[in-house]
Amino acid sequence: MTVLVTGGCGYIGAHVVHALHESGKRVVVVDDLSYGKPTRIEGARLYGMDISSPGAGERLGEIMSDEDVDSVIHFAARKQVGESVAKPLWYYQQNINGMLNVLTGMTKSNASRLVFSSSAATYGVPPVDVVPEDVVPMIPINPYGQTKLFGEWMARACEEPFGIRFCALRYFNVAGCGPVELEDPAILNLIPMLFDRLKKGKAPLVFGDDYPTPDGTCVRDYIHVSDLADAHLAALAYLDRDERRYDAFNVGTGEGTSVRQIVDEVKKVTGLPFVETVAPRRAGDPPHLIGSPKRINDEMGWHARYGVHDIVESAWKAWQANPEHHIDVDAWKQED
């Protein structure tokens, strides 16, 4: 099996490439290197390109044919909720065109299996505490979530006419690290943002403490990136089945953790006695988002192995292993 991974040099993509290599699969990566690093993909062949650009569908088809690709895992996309609110048209152009070109490439080659990196942002503000995949209505509240839901619709529409086997993995909040060299390279997610503020000698920020949640901060379902990588391997195996009841799966733990609880866990793991600062809410953030993993548990046999402590501890270990990021804890305490 040869698997093409779009966005394979990024944080999640590189962990999945690592897991694919560990399972003995041949991997080809397409990435524009806007966030990722080519050193992270363990010798997989890399094609540098922006998959949202004109003509990318034809080029992807050529790559898939030349490399004898039979499966695609599609990560490459813009993924910042707040940025999508500020730049909606750009997000539509980047993410929807990217999916269009991936599907076009598949129709011009023998690639017939697609695992799509979707998101819990497709749910918007759901009417239940723990969200199943078939919750209604699904109304994303930001352009990022809209592009992910539309991507699912696009792939689903191509199943019958083009013989594409498709499933979407709706991630909840991905965090943590596997091998330390695969740490999150972008300071865009909560835990790296907390570490980055500490590195700069600034108080970590909590965006809003007036949400309708137990402690006033947003509640999320945090999933370890290594668990998420395993879910992609399970999804590829699932697509080999002749009978598949579902094509959308939550990837989460079913447990909610507030931003304040993450901050407290960071204090415990790092040993740094910082005091966080409350900042205004970010646009497009729902107060509460937890996913039911029952469907993926039952259909794929996948279960999360790691909890919040493991997530923060592994992220801190990777952060401290990077000379550019390393925080001298003793010096930090003295300055404080």
CSV table of C-alpha atoms in Angstrom, one decimal:
chain,number,residue,atom,x,y,z
A,1,MET,CA,0.0,0.0,0.0
A,2,THR,CA,1.2,3.5,-0.9
A,3,VAL,CA,-0.4,6.3,1.0
A,4,LEU,CA,-0.2,10.0,-0.1
A,5,VAL,CA,-0.4,12.3,2.9
A,6,THR,CA,-1.2,16.0,2.2
A,7,GLY,CA,0.2,18.3,4.9
A,8,GLY,CA,2.4,15.4,6.0
A,9,CYS,CA,5.2,17.7,7.3
A,10,GLY,CA,2.9,19.4,9.8
A,11,TYR,CA,2.2,18.5,13.4
A,12,ILE,CA,-0.5,15.9,13.0
A,13,GLY,CA,0.6,14.9,9.5
A,14,ALA,CA,4.1,14.0,10.7
A,15,HIS,CA,2.8,11.8,13.5
A,16,VAL,CA,0.6,10.0,11.0
A,17,VAL,CA,3.5,9.6,8.6
A,18,HIS,CA,5.6,8.1,11.5
A,19,ALA,CA,2.8,5.7,12.3
A,20,LEU,CA,2.4,4.7,8.7
A,21,HIS,CA,6.1,3.9,8.5
A,22,GLU,CA,6.0,2.0,11.7
A,23,SER,CA,3.2,-0.2,10.2
A,24,GLY,CA,5.2,-0.9,7.1
A,25,LYS,CA,3.4,1.3,4.6
A,26,ARG,CA,5.1,3.3,1.8
A,27,VAL,CA,4.4,7.0,2.2
A,28,VAL,CA,4.5,10.0,-0.2
A,29,VAL,CA,4.0,13.5,1.2
A,30,VAL,CA,2.6,16.7,-0.5
A,31,ASP,CA,3.2,19.8,1.6
A,32,ASP,CA,3.7,23.5,0.9
A,33,LEU,CA,6.0,23.7,4.0
A,34,SER,CA,4.2,26.8,5.3
A,35,TYR,CA,4.3,25.2,8.8
A,36,GLY,CA,5.9,21.8,8.5
A,37,LYS,CA,9.6,20.8,8.1
A,38,PRO,CA,10.8,18.2,5.6
A,39,THR,CA,13.1,16.7,8.2
A,40,ARG,CA,10.0,15.3,10.0
A,41,ILE,CA,8.9,12.7,7.5
A,42,GLU,CA,11.5,10.0,7.9
A,43,GLY,CA,12.6,9.6,4.3
A,44,ALA,CA,9.2,9.7,2.6
A,45,ARG,CA,9.3,11.3,-0.8
A,46,LEU,CA,8.2,14.9,-0.6
A,47,TYR,CA,6.5,17.0,-3.3
A,48,GLY,CA,6.4,20.7,-2.5
A,49,MET,CA,3.2,22.3,-3.7
A,50,ASP,CA,0.2,24.3,-2.6
A,51,ILE,CA,-2.8,22.0,-3.2
A,52,SER,CA,-5.2,24.9,-3.4
A,53,SER,CA,-3.5,26.5,-6.4
A,54,PRO,CA,-4.8,26.4,-10.0
A,55,GLY,CA,-3.7,23.2,-11.8
A,56,ALA,CA,-3.0,21.3,-8.5
A,57,GLY,CA,-5.7,18.7,-9.3
A,58,GLU,CA,-3.9,17.7,-12.5
A,59,ARG,CA,-0.5,17.6,-10.7
A,60,LEU,CA,-1.8,15.6,-7.8
A,61,GLY,CA,-3.3,13.1,-10.3
A,62,GLU,CA,0.2,12.7,-11.9
A,63,ILE,CA,1.8,12.2,-8.6
A,64,MET,CA,-0.7,9.6,-7.5
A,65,SER,CA,-0.3,7.7,-10.8
A,66,ASP,CA,3.5,8.0,-10.8
A,67,GLU,CA,3.8,6.8,-7.2
A,68,ASP,CA,1.1,4.1,-7.5
A,69,VAL,CA,-0.9,5.6,-4.7
A,70,ASP,CA,-4.0,3.7,-3.6
A,71,SER,CA,-4.9,5.7,-0.5
A,72,VAL,CA,-4.9,9.4,0.5
A,73,ILE,CA,-5.0,11.0,3.9
A,74,HIS,CA,-5.8,14.7,3.5
A,75,PHE,CA,-4.6,17.1,6.2
A,76,ALA,CA,-3.4,20.2,4.2
A,77,ALA,CA,-5.7,23.1,5.2
A,78,ARG,CA,-5.9,26.3,7.1
A,79,LYS,CA,-7.0,25.6,10.6
A,80,GLN,CA,-7.3,28.7,12.8
A,81,VAL,CA,-10.8,29.5,13.9
A,82,GLY,CA,-10.2,33.2,14.7
A,83,GLU,CA,-8.3,33.7,11.5
A,84,SER,CA,-11.1,32.1,9.5
A,85,VAL,CA,-13.5,34.6,11.0
A,86,ALA,CA,-11.2,37.5,9.9
A,87,LYS,CA,-10.4,36.0,6.5
A,88,PRO,CA,-13.4,33.9,5.4
A,89,LEU,CA,-12.9,34.1,1.7
A,90,TRP,CA,-9.3,33.0,2.0
A,91,TYR,CA,-10.4,30.0,4.1
A,92,TYR,CA,-13.0,29.1,1.5
A,93,GLN,CA,-10.4,29.4,-1.3
A,94,GLN,CA,-7.7,27.4,0.6
A,95,ASN,CA,-9.7,24.6,2.1
A,96,ILE,CA,-12.4,24.0,-0.4
A,97,ASN,CA,-10.1,24.3,-3.4
A,98,GLY,CA,-7.7,22.0,-1.6
A,99,MET,CA,-10.3,19.3,-1.3
A,100,LEU,CA,-11.5,19.8,-4.8
A,101,ASN,CA,-8.0,19.3,-6.1
A,102,VAL,CA,-7.4,16.2,-4.0
A,103,LEU,CA,-10.6,14.6,-5.3
A,104,THR,CA,-9.7,15.6,-8.8
A,105,GLY,CA,-6.3,14.0,-8.5
A,106,MET,CA,-7.9,10.8,-7.2
A,107,THR,CA,-10.3,10.6,-10.2
A,108,LYS,CA,-7.4,10.9,-12.5
A,109,SER,CA,-5.5,8.0,-10.9
A,110,ASN,CA,-6.1,4.7,-9.2
A,111,ALA,CA,-6.3,6.2,-5.7
A,112,SER,CA,-9.6,5.0,-4.3
A,113,ARG,CA,-9.5,5.4,-0.5
A,114,LEU,CA,-9.7,8.8,1.2
A,115,VAL,CA,-9.4,9.6,4.9
A,116,PHE,CA,-10.3,13.3,5.5
A,117,SER,CA,-9.1,15.4,8.3
A,118,SER,CA,-12.3,16.9,9.4
A,119,SER,CA,-13.1,18.7,12.7
A,120,ALA,CA,-15.4,19.0,15.7
A,121,ALA,CA,-15.8,22.6,14.4
A,122,THR,CA,-18.4,21.1,12.0
A,123,TYR,CA,-20.8,20.8,15.0
A,124,GLY,CA,-20.9,24.5,15.9
A,125,VAL,CA,-22.7,24.8,19.2
A,126,PRO,CA,-24.4,21.4,19.5
A,127,PRO,CA,-27.6,20.9,21.5
A,128,VAL,CA,-26.1,18.1,23.6
A,129,ASP,CA,-23.2,17.9,26.1
A,130,VAL,CA,-21.5,14.9,24.5
A,131,VAL,CA,-21.9,15.0,20.7
A,132,PRO,CA,-22.7,12.0,18.5
A,133,GLU,CA,-21.9,12.1,14.8
A,134,ASP,CA,-25.5,12.2,13.8
A,135,VAL,CA,-26.5,15.2,16.0
A,136,VAL,CA,-28.8,17.7,14.3
A,137,PRO,CA,-28.6,20.4,13.3
A,138,MET,CA,-25.0,20.7,12.3
A,139,ILE,CA,-24.4,24.4,12.0
A,140,PRO,CA,-20.7,25.4,12.1
A,141,ILE,CA,-20.3,28.9,13.7
A,142,ASN,CA,-17.1,29.8,11.9
A,143,PRO,CA,-15.8,29.6,8.3
A,144,TYR,CA,-13.2,27.0,9.3
A,145,GLY,CA,-15.9,24.6,10.4
A,146,GLN,CA,-17.9,25.4,7.4
A,147,THR,CA,-15.1,24.4,5.1
A,148,LYS,CA,-14.6,21.1,6.9
A,149,LEU,CA,-18.3,20.2,6.6
A,150,PHE,CA,-18.4,21.2,3.0
A,151,GLY,CA,-15.3,19.0,2.4
A,152,GLU,CA,-17.2,16.1,3.9
A,153,TRP,CA,-20.1,16.8,1.5
A,154,MET,CA,-17.7,17.0,-1.5
A,155,ALA,CA,-16.0,13.7,-0.7
A,156,ARG,CA,-19.4,11.9,0.0
A,157,ALA,CA,-20.7,13.1,-3.4
A,158,CYS,CA,-17.7,11.5,-5.1
A,159,GLU,CA,-18.2,8.1,-3.6
A,160,GLU,CA,-20.7,6.6,-6.0
A,161,PRO,CA,-19.8,8.2,-9.3
A,162,PHE,CA,-16.0,7.7,-8.9
A,163,GLY,CA,-15.8,4.7,-6.7
A,164,ILE,CA,-14.0,6.5,-3.9
A,165,ARG,CA,-14.1,5.0,-0.4
A,166,PHE,CA,-14.2,7.8,2.0
A,167,CYS,CA,-14.4,8.5,5.7
A,168,ALA,CA,-14.0,11.7,7.7
A,169,LEU,CA,-12.4,11.8,11.1
A,170,ARG,CA,-13.8,14.7,13.1
A,171,TYR,CA,-11.0,15.6,15.5
A,172,PHE,CA,-11.6,17.3,18.8
A,173,ASN,CA,-8.7,19.2,20.4
A,174,VAL,CA,-5.4,17.5,19.4
A,175,ALA,CA,-2.4,18.0,21.7
A,176,GLY,CA,0.6,16.3,23.1
A,177,CYS,CA,3.6,14.7,21.3
A,178,GLY,CA,4.9,11.4,20.3
A,179,PRO,CA,8.6,11.4,19.4
A,180,VAL,CA,10.1,14.7,20.6
A,181,GLU,CA,11.2,15.7,17.2
A,182,LEU,CA,7.6,15.8,16.1
A,183,GLU,CA,6.5,18.6,18.4
A,184,ASP,CA,3.9,21.1,17.3
A,185,PRO,CA,5.9,23.5,15.1
A,186,ALA,CA,3.3,26.3,15.1
A,187,ILE,CA,2.2,28.3,18.2
A,188,LEU,CA,-1.4,28.0,17.3
A,189,ASN,CA,-2.9,25.5,19.9
A,190,LEU,CA,-3.5,26.0,23.6
A,191,ILE,CA,-0.6,24.1,25.2
A,192,PRO,CA,2.2,25.5,22.9
A,193,MET,CA,0.7,28.9,23.3
A,194,LEU,CA,1.0,28.6,27.1
A,195,PHE,CA,4.6,27.4,26.8
A,196,ASP,CA,5.5,30.2,24.4
A,197,ARG,CA,4.2,32.9,26.7
A,198,LEU,CA,6.2,31.4,29.6
A,199,LYS,CA,9.3,31.3,27.3
A,200,LYS,CA,8.9,35.0,26.7
A,201,GLY,CA,8.5,35.8,30.3
A,202,LYS,CA,4.8,36.7,29.8
A,203,ALA,CA,1.7,35.6,31.6
A,204,PRO,CA,-0.2,32.9,29.7
A,205,LEU,CA,-3.5,34.0,28.4
A,206,VAL,CA,-6.9,32.5,29.0
A,207,PHE,CA,-9.4,33.7,26.4
A,208,GLY,CA,-12.6,34.4,28.3
A,209,ASP,CA,-13.7,33.3,31.7
A,210,ASP,CA,-17.4,34.1,31.4
A,211,TYR,CA,-18.6,31.2,29.3
A,212,PRO,CA,-21.6,29.1,30.6
A,213,THR,CA,-19.3,26.3,31.9
A,214,PRO,CA,-18.4,25.2,35.5
A,215,ASP,CA,-15.3,27.5,35.7
A,216,GLY,CA,-16.2,30.0,33.0
A,217,THR,CA,-13.6,28.8,30.5
A,218,CYS,CA,-14.1,26.8,27.4
A,219,VAL,CA,-14.4,23.1,27.8
A,220,ARG,CA,-12.9,20.8,25.2
A,221,ASP,CA,-12.2,17.1,24.5
A,222,TYR,CA,-8.4,16.8,24.4
A,223,ILE,CA,-7.0,13.9,22.3
A,224,HIS,CA,-3.4,12.9,22.3
A,225,VAL,CA,-1.8,13.2,18.8
A,226,SER,CA,-0.4,9.6,19.0
A,227,ASP,CA,-3.9,8.3,19.6
A,228,LEU,CA,-5.1,10.3,16.6
A,229,ALA,CA,-2.4,8.8,14.4
A,230,ASP,CA,-3.5,5.4,15.4
A,231,ALA,CA,-7.1,6.3,14.4
A,232,HIS,CA,-5.9,7.0,10.9
A,233,LEU,CA,-4.4,3.6,10.5
A,234,ALA,CA,-7.7,2.1,11.8
A,235,ALA,CA,-9.6,4.3,9.3
A,236,LEU,CA,-7.5,2.9,6.4
A,237,ALA,CA,-8.2,-0.6,7.5
A,238,TYR,CA,-11.9,0.3,7.8
A,239,LEU,CA,-12.0,1.5,4.2
A,240,ASP,CA,-10.9,-2.0,3.1
A,241,ARG,CA,-14.1,-3.5,4.3
A,242,ASP,CA,-16.9,-4.2,1.8
A,243,GLU,CA,-19.6,-3.2,4.3
A,244,ARG,CA,-19.2,0.1,6.0
A,245,ARG,CA,-22.1,1.5,7.9
A,246,TYR,CA,-20.7,5.0,8.5
A,247,ASP,CA,-18.4,7.5,6.9
A,248,ALA,CA,-18.0,10.1,9.7
A,249,PHE,CA,-16.3,9.4,13.0
A,250,ASN,CA,-15.5,11.5,16.1
A,251,VAL,CA,-12.0,11.1,17.4
A,252,GLY,CA,-12.0,12.1,21.0
A,253,THR,CA,-12.2,10.7,24.5
A,254,GLY,CA,-15.7,11.6,25.6
A,255,GLU,CA,-14.3,13.6,28.5
A,256,GLY,CA,-14.3,17.4,28.8
A,257,THR,CA,-11.4,19.5,30.2
A,258,SER,CA,-11.6,23.2,30.7
A,259,VAL,CA,-8.9,25.7,29.7
A,260,ARG,CA,-8.5,26.5,33.4
A,261,GLN,CA,-7.9,22.8,34.1
A,262,ILE,CA,-5.3,22.6,31.3
A,263,VAL,CA,-3.5,25.7,32.8
A,264,ASP,CA,-3.5,24.0,36.2
A,265,GLU,CA,-2.0,20.8,34.7
A,266,VAL,CA,0.7,22.9,33.0
A,267,LYS,CA,1.6,24.4,36.4
A,268,LYS,CA,1.9,20.9,37.8
A,269,VAL,CA,4.0,19.4,35.0
A,270,THR,CA,6.3,22.3,34.5
A,271,GLY,CA,6.7,23.3,38.1
A,272,LEU,CA,6.4,26.9,37.1
A,273,PRO,CA,4.3,29.0,39.5
A,274,PHE,CA,2.9,31.4,36.9
A,275,VAL,CA,-0.3,33.4,37.2
A,276,GLU,CA,-2.4,33.5,34.0
A,277,THR,CA,-4.1,36.5,32.6
A,278,VAL,CA,-7.7,36.5,31.4
A,279,ALA,CA,-8.1,38.0,27.9
A,280,PRO,CA,-11.3,38.7,25.9
A,281,ARG,CA,-13.0,35.9,24.2
A,282,ARG,CA,-11.8,34.8,20.7
A,283,ALA,CA,-14.3,35.0,17.9
A,284,GLY,CA,-15.9,31.8,16.9
A,285,ASP,CA,-15.2,29.7,20.0
A,286,PRO,CA,-18.1,27.6,21.2
A,287,PRO,CA,-18.2,27.2,25.0
A,288,HIS,CA,-18.5,23.5,25.2
A,289,LEU,CA,-17.4,20.7,22.8
A,290,ILE,CA,-17.0,17.1,23.7
A,291,GLY,CA,-17.3,14.1,21.3
A,292,SER,CA,-18.8,10.7,21.8
A,293,PRO,CA,-16.2,8.1,20.7
A,294,LYS,CA,-18.7,5.2,20.7
A,295,ARG,CA,-19.0,4.9,16.9
A,296,ILE,CA,-15.2,4.7,16.3
A,297,ASN,CA,-14.9,2.4,19.4
A,298,ASP,CA,-17.5,0.0,18.0
A,299,GLU,CA,-16.8,0.1,14.3
A,300,MET,CA,-13.0,0.4,14.2
A,301,GLY,CA,-12.0,-1.0,17.6
A,302,TRP,CA,-10.1,2.2,18.3
A,303,HIS,CA,-9.8,3.6,21.8
A,304,ALA,CA,-7.9,6.5,23.2
A,305,ARG,CA,-5.0,5.4,25.4
A,306,TYR,CA,-3.7,8.7,26.9
A,307,GLY,CA,-5.2,11.3,29.2
A,308,VAL,CA,-4.7,15.0,29.9
A,309,HIS,CA,-1.7,14.5,32.1
A,310,ASP,CA,0.0,12.4,29.4
A,311,ILE,CA,-0.8,15.1,26.8
A,312,VAL,CA,0.7,17.9,28.8
A,313,GLU,CA,3.7,15.9,30.0
A,314,SER,CA,4.6,14.7,26.5
A,315,ALA,CA,4.2,18.3,25.1
A,316,TRP,CA,6.4,19.7,27.8
A,317,LYS,CA,9.1,17.0,27.2
A,318,ALA,CA,9.1,17.8,23.4
A,319,TRP,CA,9.2,21.6,24.1
A,320,GLN,CA,12.1,21.3,26.5
A,321,ALA,CA,14.0,19.0,24.0
A,322,ASN,CA,14.0,21.8,21.4
A,323,PRO,CA,17.0,24.2,22.0
A,324,GLU,CA,15.0,27.0,20.4
A,325,HIS,CA,12.2,26.6,23.0
A,326,HIS,CA,13.9,25.3,26.1
A,327,ILE,CA,12.9,27.1,29.3
A,328,ASP,CA,15.4,27.2,32.2
A,329,VAL,CA,13.0,26.4,35.0
A,330,ASP,CA,15.3,27.4,37.8
A,331,ALA,CA,16.2,30.8,36.2
A,332,TRP,CA,12.5,31.4,35.4
A,333,LYS,CA,11.6,30.8,39.1
A,334,GLN,CA,14.3,33.2,40.2
A,335,GLU,CA,13.1,35.9,37.8
A,336,ASP,CA,9.6,35.4,39.0
